[in-house]
Coordinates of C-alpha atoms in Angstrom, one line a residue:
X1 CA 0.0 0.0 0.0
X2 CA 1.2 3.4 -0.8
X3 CA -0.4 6.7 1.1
X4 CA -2.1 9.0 -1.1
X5 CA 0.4 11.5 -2.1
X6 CA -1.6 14.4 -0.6
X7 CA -1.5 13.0 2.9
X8 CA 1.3 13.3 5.4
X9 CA 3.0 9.8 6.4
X10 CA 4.5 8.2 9.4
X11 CA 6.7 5.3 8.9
X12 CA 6.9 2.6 11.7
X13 CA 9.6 0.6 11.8
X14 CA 8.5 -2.8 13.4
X15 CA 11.4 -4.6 15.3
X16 CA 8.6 -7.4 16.6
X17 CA 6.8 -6.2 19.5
X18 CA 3.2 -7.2 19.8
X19 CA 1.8 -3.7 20.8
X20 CA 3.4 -2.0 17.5
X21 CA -0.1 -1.8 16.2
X22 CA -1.0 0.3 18.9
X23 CA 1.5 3.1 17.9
X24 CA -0.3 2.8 14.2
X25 CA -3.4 3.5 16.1
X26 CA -2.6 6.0 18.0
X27 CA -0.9 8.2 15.3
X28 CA -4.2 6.9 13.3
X29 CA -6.5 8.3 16.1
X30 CA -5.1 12.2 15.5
X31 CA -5.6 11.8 11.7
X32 CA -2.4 11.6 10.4
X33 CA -1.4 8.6 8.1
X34 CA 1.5 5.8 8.7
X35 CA 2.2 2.9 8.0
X36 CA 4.0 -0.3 9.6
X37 CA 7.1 -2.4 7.9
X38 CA 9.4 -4.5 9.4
X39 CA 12.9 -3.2 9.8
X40 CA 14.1 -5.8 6.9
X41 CA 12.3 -3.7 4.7
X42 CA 12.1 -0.3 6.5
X43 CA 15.2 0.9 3.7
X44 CA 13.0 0.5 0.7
X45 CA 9.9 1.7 2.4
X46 CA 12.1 4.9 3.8
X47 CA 12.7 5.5 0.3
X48 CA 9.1 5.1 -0.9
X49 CA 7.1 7.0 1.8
X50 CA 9.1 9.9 2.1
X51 CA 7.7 10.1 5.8
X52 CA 7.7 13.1 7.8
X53 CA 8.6 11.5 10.3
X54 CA 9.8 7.7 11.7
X55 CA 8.9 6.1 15.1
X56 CA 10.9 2.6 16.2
X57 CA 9.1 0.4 17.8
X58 CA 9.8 -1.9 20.9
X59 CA 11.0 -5.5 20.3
X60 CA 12.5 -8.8 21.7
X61 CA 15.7 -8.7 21.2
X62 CA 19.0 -7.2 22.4
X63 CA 20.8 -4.6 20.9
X64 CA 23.9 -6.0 22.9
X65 CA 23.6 -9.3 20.9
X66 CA 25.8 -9.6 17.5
X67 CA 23.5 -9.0 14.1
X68 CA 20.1 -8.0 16.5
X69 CA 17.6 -5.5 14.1
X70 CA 18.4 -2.2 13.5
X71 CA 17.2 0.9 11.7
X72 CA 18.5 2.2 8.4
X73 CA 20.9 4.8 8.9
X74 CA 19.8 7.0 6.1
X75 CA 16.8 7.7 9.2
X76 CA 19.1 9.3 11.0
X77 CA 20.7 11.7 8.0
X78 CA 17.0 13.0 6.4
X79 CA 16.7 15.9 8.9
X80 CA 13.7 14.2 9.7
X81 CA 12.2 13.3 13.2
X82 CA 12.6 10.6 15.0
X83 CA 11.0 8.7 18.4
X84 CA 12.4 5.3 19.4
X85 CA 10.4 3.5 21.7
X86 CA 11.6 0.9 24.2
X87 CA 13.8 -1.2 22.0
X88 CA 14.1 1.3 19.5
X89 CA 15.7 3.9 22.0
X90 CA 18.2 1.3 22.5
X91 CA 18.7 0.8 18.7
X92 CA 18.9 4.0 17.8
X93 CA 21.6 4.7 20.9
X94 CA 23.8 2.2 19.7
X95 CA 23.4 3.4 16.2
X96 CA 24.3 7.1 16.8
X97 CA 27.5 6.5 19.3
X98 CA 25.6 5.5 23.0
X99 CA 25.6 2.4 25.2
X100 CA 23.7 -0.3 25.6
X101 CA 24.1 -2.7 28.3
X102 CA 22.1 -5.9 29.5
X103 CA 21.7 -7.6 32.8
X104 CA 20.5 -4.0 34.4
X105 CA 17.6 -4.0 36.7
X106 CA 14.6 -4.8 34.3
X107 CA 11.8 -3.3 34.8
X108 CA 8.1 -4.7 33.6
X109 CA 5.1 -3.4 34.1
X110 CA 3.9 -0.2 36.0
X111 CA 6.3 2.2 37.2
X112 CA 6.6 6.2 37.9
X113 CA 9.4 8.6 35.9
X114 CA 9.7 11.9 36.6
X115 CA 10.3 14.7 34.7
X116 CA 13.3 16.3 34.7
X117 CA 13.4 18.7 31.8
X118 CA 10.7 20.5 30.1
X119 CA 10.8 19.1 25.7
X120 CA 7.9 19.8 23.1
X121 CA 7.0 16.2 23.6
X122 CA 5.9 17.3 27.1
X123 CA 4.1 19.9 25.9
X124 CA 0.6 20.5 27.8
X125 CA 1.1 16.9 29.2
X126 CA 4.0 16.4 31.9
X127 CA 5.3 19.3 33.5
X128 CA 9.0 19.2 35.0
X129 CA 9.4 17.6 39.0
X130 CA 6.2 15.7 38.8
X131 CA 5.8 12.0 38.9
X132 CA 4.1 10.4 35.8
X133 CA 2.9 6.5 35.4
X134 CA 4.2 4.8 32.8
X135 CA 4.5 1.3 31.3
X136 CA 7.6 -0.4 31.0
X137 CA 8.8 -3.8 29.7
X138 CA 12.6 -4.1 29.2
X139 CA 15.7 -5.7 30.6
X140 CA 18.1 -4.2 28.8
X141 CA 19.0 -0.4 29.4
X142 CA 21.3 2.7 27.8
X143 CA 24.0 3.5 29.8
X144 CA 25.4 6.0 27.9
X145 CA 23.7 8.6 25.6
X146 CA 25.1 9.7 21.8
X147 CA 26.9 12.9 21.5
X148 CA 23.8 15.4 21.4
X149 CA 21.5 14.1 23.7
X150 CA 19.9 15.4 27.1
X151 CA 18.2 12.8 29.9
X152 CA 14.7 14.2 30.1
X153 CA 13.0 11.5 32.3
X154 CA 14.2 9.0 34.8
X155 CA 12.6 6.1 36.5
X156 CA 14.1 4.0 39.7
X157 CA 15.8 1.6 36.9
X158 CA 15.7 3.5 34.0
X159 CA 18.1 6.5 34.5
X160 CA 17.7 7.8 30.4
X161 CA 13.7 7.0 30.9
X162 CA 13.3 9.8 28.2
X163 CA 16.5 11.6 25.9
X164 CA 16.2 14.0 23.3
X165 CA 18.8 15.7 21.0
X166 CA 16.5 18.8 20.4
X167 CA 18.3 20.4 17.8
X168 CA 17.9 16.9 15.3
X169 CA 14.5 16.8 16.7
X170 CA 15.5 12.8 17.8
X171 CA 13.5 11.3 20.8
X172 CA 13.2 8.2 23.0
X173 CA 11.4 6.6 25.6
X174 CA 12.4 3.4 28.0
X175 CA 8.5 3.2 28.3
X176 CA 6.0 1.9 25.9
X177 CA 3.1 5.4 25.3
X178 CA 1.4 3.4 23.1
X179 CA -0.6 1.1 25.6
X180 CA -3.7 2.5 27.7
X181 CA -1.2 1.4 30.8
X182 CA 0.7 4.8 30.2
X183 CA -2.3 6.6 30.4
X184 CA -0.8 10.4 28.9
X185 CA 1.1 8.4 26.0
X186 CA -1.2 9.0 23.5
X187 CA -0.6 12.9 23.7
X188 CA 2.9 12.2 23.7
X189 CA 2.4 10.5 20.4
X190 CA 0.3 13.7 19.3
X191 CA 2.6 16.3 20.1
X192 CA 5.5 14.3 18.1
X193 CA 3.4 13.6 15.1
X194 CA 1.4 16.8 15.1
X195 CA 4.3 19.3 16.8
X196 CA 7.0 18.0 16.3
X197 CA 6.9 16.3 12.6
X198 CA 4.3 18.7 11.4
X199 CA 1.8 16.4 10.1
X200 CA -1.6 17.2 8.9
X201 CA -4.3 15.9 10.4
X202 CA -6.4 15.7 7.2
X203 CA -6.6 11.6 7.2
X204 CA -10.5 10.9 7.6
X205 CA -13.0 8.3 6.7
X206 CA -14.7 10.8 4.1
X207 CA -11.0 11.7 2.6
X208 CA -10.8 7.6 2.5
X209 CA -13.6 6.8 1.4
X210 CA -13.3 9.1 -1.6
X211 CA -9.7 7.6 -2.3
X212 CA -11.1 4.4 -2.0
X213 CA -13.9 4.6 -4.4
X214 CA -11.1 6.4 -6.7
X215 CA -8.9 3.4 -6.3
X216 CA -11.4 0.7 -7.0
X217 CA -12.4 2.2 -10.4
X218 CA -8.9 2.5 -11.5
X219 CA -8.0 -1.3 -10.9
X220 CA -11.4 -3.2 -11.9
X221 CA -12.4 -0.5 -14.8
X222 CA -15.5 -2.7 -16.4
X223 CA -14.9 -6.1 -14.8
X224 CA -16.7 -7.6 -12.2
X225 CA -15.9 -8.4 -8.8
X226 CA -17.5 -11.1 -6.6
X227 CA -17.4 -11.1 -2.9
X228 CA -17.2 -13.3 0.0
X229 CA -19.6 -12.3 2.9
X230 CA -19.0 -13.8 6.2
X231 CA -21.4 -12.3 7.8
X232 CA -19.3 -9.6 10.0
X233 CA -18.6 -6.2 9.5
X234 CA -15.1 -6.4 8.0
X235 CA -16.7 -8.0 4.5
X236 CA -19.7 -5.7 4.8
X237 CA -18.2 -2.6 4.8
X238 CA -16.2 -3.7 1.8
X239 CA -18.8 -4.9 -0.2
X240 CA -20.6 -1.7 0.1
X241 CA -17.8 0.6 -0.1
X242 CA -17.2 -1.2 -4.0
X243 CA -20.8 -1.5 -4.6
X244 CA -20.5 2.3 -4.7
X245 CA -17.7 2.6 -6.5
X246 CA -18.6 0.1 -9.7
X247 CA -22.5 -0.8 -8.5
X248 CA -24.1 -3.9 -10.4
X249 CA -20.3 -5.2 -11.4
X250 CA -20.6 -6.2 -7.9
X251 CA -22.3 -9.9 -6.9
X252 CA -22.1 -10.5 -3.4
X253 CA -21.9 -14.8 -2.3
X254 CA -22.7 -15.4 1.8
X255 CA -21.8 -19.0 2.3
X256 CA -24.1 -19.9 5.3
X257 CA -22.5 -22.3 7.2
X258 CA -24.5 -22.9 9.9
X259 CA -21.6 -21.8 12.4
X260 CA -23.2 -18.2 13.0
X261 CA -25.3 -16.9 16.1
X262 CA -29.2 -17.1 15.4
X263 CA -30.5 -14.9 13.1
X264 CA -26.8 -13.1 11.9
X265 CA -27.8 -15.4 8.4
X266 CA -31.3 -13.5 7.8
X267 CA -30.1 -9.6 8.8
X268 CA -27.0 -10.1 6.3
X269 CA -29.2 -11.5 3.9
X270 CA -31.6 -8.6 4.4
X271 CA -28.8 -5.6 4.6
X272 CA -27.8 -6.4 1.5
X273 CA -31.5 -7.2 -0.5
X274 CA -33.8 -5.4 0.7
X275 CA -31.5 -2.5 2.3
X276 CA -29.2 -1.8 -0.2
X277 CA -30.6 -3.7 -3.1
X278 CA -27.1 -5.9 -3.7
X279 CA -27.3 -9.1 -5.8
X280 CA -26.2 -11.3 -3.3
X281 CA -26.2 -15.2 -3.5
X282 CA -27.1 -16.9 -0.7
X283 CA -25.5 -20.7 0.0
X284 CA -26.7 -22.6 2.5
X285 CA -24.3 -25.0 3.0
X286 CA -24.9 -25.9 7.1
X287 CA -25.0 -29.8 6.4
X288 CA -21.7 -29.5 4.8
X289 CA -19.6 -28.0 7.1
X290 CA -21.3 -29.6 10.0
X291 CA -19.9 -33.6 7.8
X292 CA -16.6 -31.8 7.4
X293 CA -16.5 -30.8 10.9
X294 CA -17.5 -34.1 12.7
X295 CA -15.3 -36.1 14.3
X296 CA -12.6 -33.1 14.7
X297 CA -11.9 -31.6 18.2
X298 CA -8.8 -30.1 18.0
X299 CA -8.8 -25.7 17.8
X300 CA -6.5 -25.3 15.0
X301 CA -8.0 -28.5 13.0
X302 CA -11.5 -26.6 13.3
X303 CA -10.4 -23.4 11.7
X304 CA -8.6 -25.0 8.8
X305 CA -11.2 -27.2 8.3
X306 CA -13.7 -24.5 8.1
X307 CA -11.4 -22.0 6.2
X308 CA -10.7 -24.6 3.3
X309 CA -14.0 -25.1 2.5
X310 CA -15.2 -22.1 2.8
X311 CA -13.3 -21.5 0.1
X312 CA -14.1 -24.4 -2.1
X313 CA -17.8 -23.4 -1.7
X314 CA -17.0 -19.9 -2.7
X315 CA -15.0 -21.3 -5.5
X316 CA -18.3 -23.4 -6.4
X317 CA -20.4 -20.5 -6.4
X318 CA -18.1 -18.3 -8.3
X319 CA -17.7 -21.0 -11.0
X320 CA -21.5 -20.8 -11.6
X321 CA -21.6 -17.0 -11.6
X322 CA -19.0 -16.5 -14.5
X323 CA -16.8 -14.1 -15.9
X324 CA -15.8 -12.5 -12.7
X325 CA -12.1 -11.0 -12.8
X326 CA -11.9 -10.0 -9.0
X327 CA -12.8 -11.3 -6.0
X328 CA -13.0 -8.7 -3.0
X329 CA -12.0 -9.2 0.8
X330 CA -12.9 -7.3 3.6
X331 CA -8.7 -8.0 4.9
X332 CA -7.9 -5.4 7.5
X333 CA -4.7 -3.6 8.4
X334 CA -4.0 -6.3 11.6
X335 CA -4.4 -8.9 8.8
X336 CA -2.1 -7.8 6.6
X337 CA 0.5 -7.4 9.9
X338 CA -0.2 -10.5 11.1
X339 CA -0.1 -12.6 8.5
X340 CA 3.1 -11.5 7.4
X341 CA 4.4 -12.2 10.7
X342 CA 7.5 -10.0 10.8
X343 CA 9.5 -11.9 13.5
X344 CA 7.9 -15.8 13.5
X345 CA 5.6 -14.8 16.3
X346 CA 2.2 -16.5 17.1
X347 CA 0.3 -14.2 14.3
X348 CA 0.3 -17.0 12.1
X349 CA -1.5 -19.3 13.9
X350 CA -3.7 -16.9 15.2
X351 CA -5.2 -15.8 11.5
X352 CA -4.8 -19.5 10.0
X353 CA -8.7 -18.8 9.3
X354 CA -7.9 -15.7 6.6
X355 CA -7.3 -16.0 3.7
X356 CA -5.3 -13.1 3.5
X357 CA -2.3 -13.2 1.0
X358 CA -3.2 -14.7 -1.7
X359 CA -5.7 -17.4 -3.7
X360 CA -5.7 -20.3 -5.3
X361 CA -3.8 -20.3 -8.3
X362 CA -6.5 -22.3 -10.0
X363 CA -9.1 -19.0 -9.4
X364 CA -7.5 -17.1 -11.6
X365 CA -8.4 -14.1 -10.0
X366 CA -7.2 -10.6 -8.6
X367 CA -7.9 -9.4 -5.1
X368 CA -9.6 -6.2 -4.3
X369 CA -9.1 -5.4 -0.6
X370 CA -10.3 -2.0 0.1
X371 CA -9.6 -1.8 3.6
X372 CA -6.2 -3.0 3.8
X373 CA -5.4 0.5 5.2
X374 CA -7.7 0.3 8.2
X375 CA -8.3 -0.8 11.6
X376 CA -11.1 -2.0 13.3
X377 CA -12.4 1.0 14.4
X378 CA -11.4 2.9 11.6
X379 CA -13.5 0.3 9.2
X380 CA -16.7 1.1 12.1
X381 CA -16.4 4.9 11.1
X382 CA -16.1 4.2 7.1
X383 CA -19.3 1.9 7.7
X384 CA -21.1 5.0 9.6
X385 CA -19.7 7.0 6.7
X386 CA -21.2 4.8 4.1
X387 CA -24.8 4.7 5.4
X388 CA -24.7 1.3 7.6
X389 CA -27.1 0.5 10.1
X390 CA -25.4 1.5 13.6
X391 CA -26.9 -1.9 14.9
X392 CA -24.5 -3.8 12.5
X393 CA -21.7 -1.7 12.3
X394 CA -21.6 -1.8 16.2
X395 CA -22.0 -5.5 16.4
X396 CA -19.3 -7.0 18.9
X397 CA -16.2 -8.6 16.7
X398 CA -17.2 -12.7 16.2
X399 CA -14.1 -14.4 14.4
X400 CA -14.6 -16.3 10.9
X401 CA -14.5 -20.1 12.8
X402 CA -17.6 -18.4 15.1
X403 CA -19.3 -21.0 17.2
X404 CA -17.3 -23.7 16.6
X405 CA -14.4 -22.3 18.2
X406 CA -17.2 -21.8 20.9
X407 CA -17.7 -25.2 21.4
X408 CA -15.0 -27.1 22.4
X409 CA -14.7 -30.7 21.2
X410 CA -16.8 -32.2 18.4
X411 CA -19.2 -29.9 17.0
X412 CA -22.8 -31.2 16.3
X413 CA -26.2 -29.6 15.3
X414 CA -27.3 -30.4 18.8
X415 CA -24.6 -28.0 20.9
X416 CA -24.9 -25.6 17.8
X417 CA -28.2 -24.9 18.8
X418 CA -28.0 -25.2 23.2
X419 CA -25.1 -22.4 22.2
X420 CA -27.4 -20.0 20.3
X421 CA -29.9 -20.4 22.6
X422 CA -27.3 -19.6 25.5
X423 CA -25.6 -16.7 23.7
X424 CA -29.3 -15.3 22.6
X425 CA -30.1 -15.1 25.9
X426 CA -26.6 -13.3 27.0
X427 CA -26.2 -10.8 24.6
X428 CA -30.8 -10.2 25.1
X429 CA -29.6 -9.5 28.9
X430 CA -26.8 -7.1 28.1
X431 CA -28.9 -4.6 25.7
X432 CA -31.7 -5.2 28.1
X433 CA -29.1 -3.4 30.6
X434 CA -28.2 -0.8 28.3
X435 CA -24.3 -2.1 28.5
X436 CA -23.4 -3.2 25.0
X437 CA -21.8 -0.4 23.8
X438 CA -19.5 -0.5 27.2
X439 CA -18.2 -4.2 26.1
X440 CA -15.9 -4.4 23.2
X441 CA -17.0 -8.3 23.5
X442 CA -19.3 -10.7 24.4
X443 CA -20.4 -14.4 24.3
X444 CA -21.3 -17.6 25.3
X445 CA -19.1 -20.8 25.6
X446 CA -20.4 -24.4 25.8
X447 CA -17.7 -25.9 28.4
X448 CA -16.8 -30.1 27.2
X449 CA -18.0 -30.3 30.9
X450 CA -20.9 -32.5 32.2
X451 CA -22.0 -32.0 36.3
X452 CA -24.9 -33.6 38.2
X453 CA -27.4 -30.9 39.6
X454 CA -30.9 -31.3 40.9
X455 CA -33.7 -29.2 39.1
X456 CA -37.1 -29.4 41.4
X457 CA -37.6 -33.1 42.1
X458 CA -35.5 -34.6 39.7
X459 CA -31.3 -35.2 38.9
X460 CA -29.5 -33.6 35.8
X461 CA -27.0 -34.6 34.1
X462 CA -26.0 -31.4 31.6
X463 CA -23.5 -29.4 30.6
X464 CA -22.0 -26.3 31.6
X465 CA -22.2 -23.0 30.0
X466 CA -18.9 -20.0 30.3
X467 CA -20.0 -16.6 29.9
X468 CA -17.1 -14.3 28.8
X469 CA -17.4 -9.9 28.4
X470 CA -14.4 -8.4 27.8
X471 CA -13.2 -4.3 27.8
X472 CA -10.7 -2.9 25.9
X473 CA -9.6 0.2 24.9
X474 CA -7.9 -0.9 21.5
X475 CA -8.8 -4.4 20.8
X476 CA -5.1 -5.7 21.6
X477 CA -5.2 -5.5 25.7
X478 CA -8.4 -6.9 27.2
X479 CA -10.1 -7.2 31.1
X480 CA -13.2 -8.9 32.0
X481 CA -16.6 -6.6 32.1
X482 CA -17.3 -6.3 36.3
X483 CA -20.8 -7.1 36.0
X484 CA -23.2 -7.1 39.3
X485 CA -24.0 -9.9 40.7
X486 CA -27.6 -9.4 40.5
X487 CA -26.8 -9.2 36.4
X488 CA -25.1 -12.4 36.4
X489 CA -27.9 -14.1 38.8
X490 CA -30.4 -12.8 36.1
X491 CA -28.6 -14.3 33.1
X492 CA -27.6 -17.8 34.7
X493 CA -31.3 -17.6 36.3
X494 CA -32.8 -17.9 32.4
X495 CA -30.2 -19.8 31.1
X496 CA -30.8 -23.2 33.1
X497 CA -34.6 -23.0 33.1
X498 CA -34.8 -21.6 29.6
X499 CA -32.2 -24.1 27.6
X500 CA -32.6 -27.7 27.9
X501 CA -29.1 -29.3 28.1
X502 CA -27.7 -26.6 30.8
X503 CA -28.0 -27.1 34.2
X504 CA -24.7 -24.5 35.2
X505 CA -23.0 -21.1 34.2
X506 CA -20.2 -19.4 35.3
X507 CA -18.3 -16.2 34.5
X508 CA -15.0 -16.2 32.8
X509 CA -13.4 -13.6 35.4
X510 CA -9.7 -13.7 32.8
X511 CA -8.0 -10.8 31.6
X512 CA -5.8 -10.6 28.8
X513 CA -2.8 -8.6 29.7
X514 CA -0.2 -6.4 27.0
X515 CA 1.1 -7.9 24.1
X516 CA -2.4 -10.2 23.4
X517 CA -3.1 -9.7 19.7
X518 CA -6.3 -11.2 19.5
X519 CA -8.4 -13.4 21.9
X520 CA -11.4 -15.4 20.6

């Protein structure tokens, strides 16, 4: 992807941490366009972007080992800023003429700095001999700053906590800003991308969306494009952002596969017919996946299972359609990120259900992927800008594998349906309580777990149901909704007497701490 040439650009260089999405969305979140590449590839892409400025992101490694990452050196010779964060303070002290040193008091998690120099990155957020609360996760540490550079900040281990060499507008942080656990980091980010590198804040949905439909034109000029509804709001969003680009060149295919909550199959199927008047082919292929599915218990086995023929039913339909050049996706930034997998981390496993990349030779067929600039959120606000209902475009996220991934063990039609029934009831409560806008996530899991209880006069022997509500801030760091008891009485009280098969519930009380990419 290449940022219109009329917007200002960040470049991140990625050297593997887990929360270097985060930085994307924070620069994202003040309207300013960036863009992440691993630091293998962060010469080319330097040369490219032309940014107006480069962060460096945190990482695993250890600048003190022999051939660890680091950033190209032309960064630091383009009069450009620069703000190295965590690992990328470290790299780019050892790159300019500093110290690095391991085996230093690490410090992880929360801890206080304080200020001891006032710096535009500062600027109406930290104010100099004040205490500040800050997020850190390193074991190595500079010992010794570059030629140029002033100590800022210092924490109990970290005495370079923040460093600046003013005059080549170069910054660092021991700290990760990025993450809601630094709760004043995101201005930080704003002052450098807005203050310090100048950038623009012109990057909106309606400048996007604009772009987009620009873009879309160019590459499909009179052919037509098919597309894969799954039902969520990632494949919506796209399939209506292209229907307004090329209109009836567009045919929509929503493989029904029998895996979705109850009655997600009839609202897509009346968004796109009878709301927006989309041809759209319906396959209800249920039985299928359900034979392909039985038998197989293991997590990974499920979503492979369910991602292959996916696409061999989409392949069907698009065989029978004919003369379709392009198929769309709704892939998302994340995907793209992910998928990649910069640094061999867990991202692959974790999207084994995409099919993000690339398709079957045998399709014979270009991609369209309109959204591979966004986030989450950022595809919410283009579906608002586009006209959708604000009861689907603020539906809670639901991964492609859906129930089945909810249902551990051997999926059948029976726990498909004592699911639905569960999670109906759930998500009925939630809206009922006026909290589902406060939850980024919610839903019911079918535990592989039989107990013995005692309903009136008679023994049961049933199964037990998990309920799981999640916050989050960003969608990468998660912790459990704190719902009242009298809520959770209410729920588990019309659960067991209203689904047969049920006889317990209990609350999934988990968090998911920094560094989780996605949790299903």
């Amino acid at each position: 992807m290449t940022a219109a040439p009329q917007h200002d650009t960040i470049l991140i260089v990625d050297f593997g941490s887990q929360v270097t999405q985060l930085i994307a969305r924070r620069v994202r979140e003040e309207g300013v366009f960036c863009e992440i590449v691993p630091f293998q590839k962060a010469e080319e892409a330097f040369r490219t972007l032309r940014p107006r400025g480069v962060i460096l992101s945190g990482g695993p490694e250890s600048v003190t080992v022999e051939a660890s990452p680091r950033a190209p050196q032309d960064i630091f010779c383009a009069d450009i800023p620069v703000f190295g964060i965590c690992y990328g303070q470290q790299a780019m002290a050892a790159q300019l003429g500093g110290e690095v040193e391991g085996g230093h008091h690490a410090e992880f998690g929360r801890a206080e700095i304080e200020i001891m120099a006032d710096s535009p990155l500062f600027r109406g957020v930290w104010h100099v001999g004040q205490r500040y609360p800050v997020w850190m996760s390193h074991g190595d540490r500079v010992t010794k700053l570059p030629d140029g550079f002033e100590p800022l900040a210092y924490s109990e281990n970290a005495p370079f906590a923040v460093v600046a060499d003013e005059g080549r507008r170069f910054y660092a942080v021991q700290f990760h800003p990025e993450v809601a656990h630094t709760p004043q980091g995101a201005l930080l980010i704003r002052n450098f991308v807005r203050d310090i590198a100048g950038c623009r804040g012109d990057w909106t949905m309606a400048a996007f969306r604009e772009e987009a439909i620009a873009r879309i034109r160019a590459q499909v000029g009179r052919g037509r494009v098919i597309c894969g509804l799954s039902g969520g709001v990632d494949s919506a969003v796209a399939a209506v952002l292209i229907h307004e680009a090329i209109g009836e060149q567009l045919i929509c295919v929503f493989v029904d596969h029998g895996l979705l909550r109850a009655g997600e199959a009839e609202e897509v199927v009346g968004l796109f017919r009878d709301h927006y008047n989309i041809p759209l082919v319906h396959v209800r292929a249920e039985a299928r996946f359900l034979g392909a599915l039985a038998g197989v218990t293991e997590p990974e086995v499920k979503r492979k299972t369910i991602g292959r023929h996916f696409v061999e039913v989409f392949e069907e339909e698009a065989g029978k359609v004919g003369g379709a050049e392009f198929l769309a996706q709704g892939t998302l930034y994340p995907d793209v990120i992910e998928s990649v997998s910069f640094t061999g981390g867990p991202s692959v496993t974790i999207k084994s259900h995409h099919n993000v990349g690339g398709l079957p030779e045998r399709m014979n067929m270009r991609l369209v992927e309109p959204l591979r600039e966004l986030f989450k959120d950022e595809v919410r606000a283009l579906g608002r800008e586009l006209g959708l209902p604000q009861a689907f475009v603020g539906r809670h996220p639901f991964p492609g594998p859906g129930l089945a991934i909810r249902i551990p063990g051997e999926v059948t039609r029976e726990k498909l349906d004592i699911l639905r029934r569960a999670d109906t009831i759930f998500l009925e409560e939630i809206r009922k309580a006026g909290l589902y806008d406060a939850i980024w996530q919610a839903f019911a899991v079918l535990l592989p777990v039989r107990t013995v209880g005692v309903m009136g006069d008679g023994r049961t022997y049933d199964q037990v149901c998990a309920l799981r509500a999640v916050t989050s801030l960003d969608g990468m760091t998660a912790d459990f909704y704190p719902f009242e008891m009298a809520f959770l009485g209410r729920v588990a009280n019309r659960i067991v007497n209203e689904v047969r098969g049920i006889n317990r519930v209990t609350y999934d009380v988990t968090s998911k701490p920094p560094g989780t990419i996605e949790w299903e």
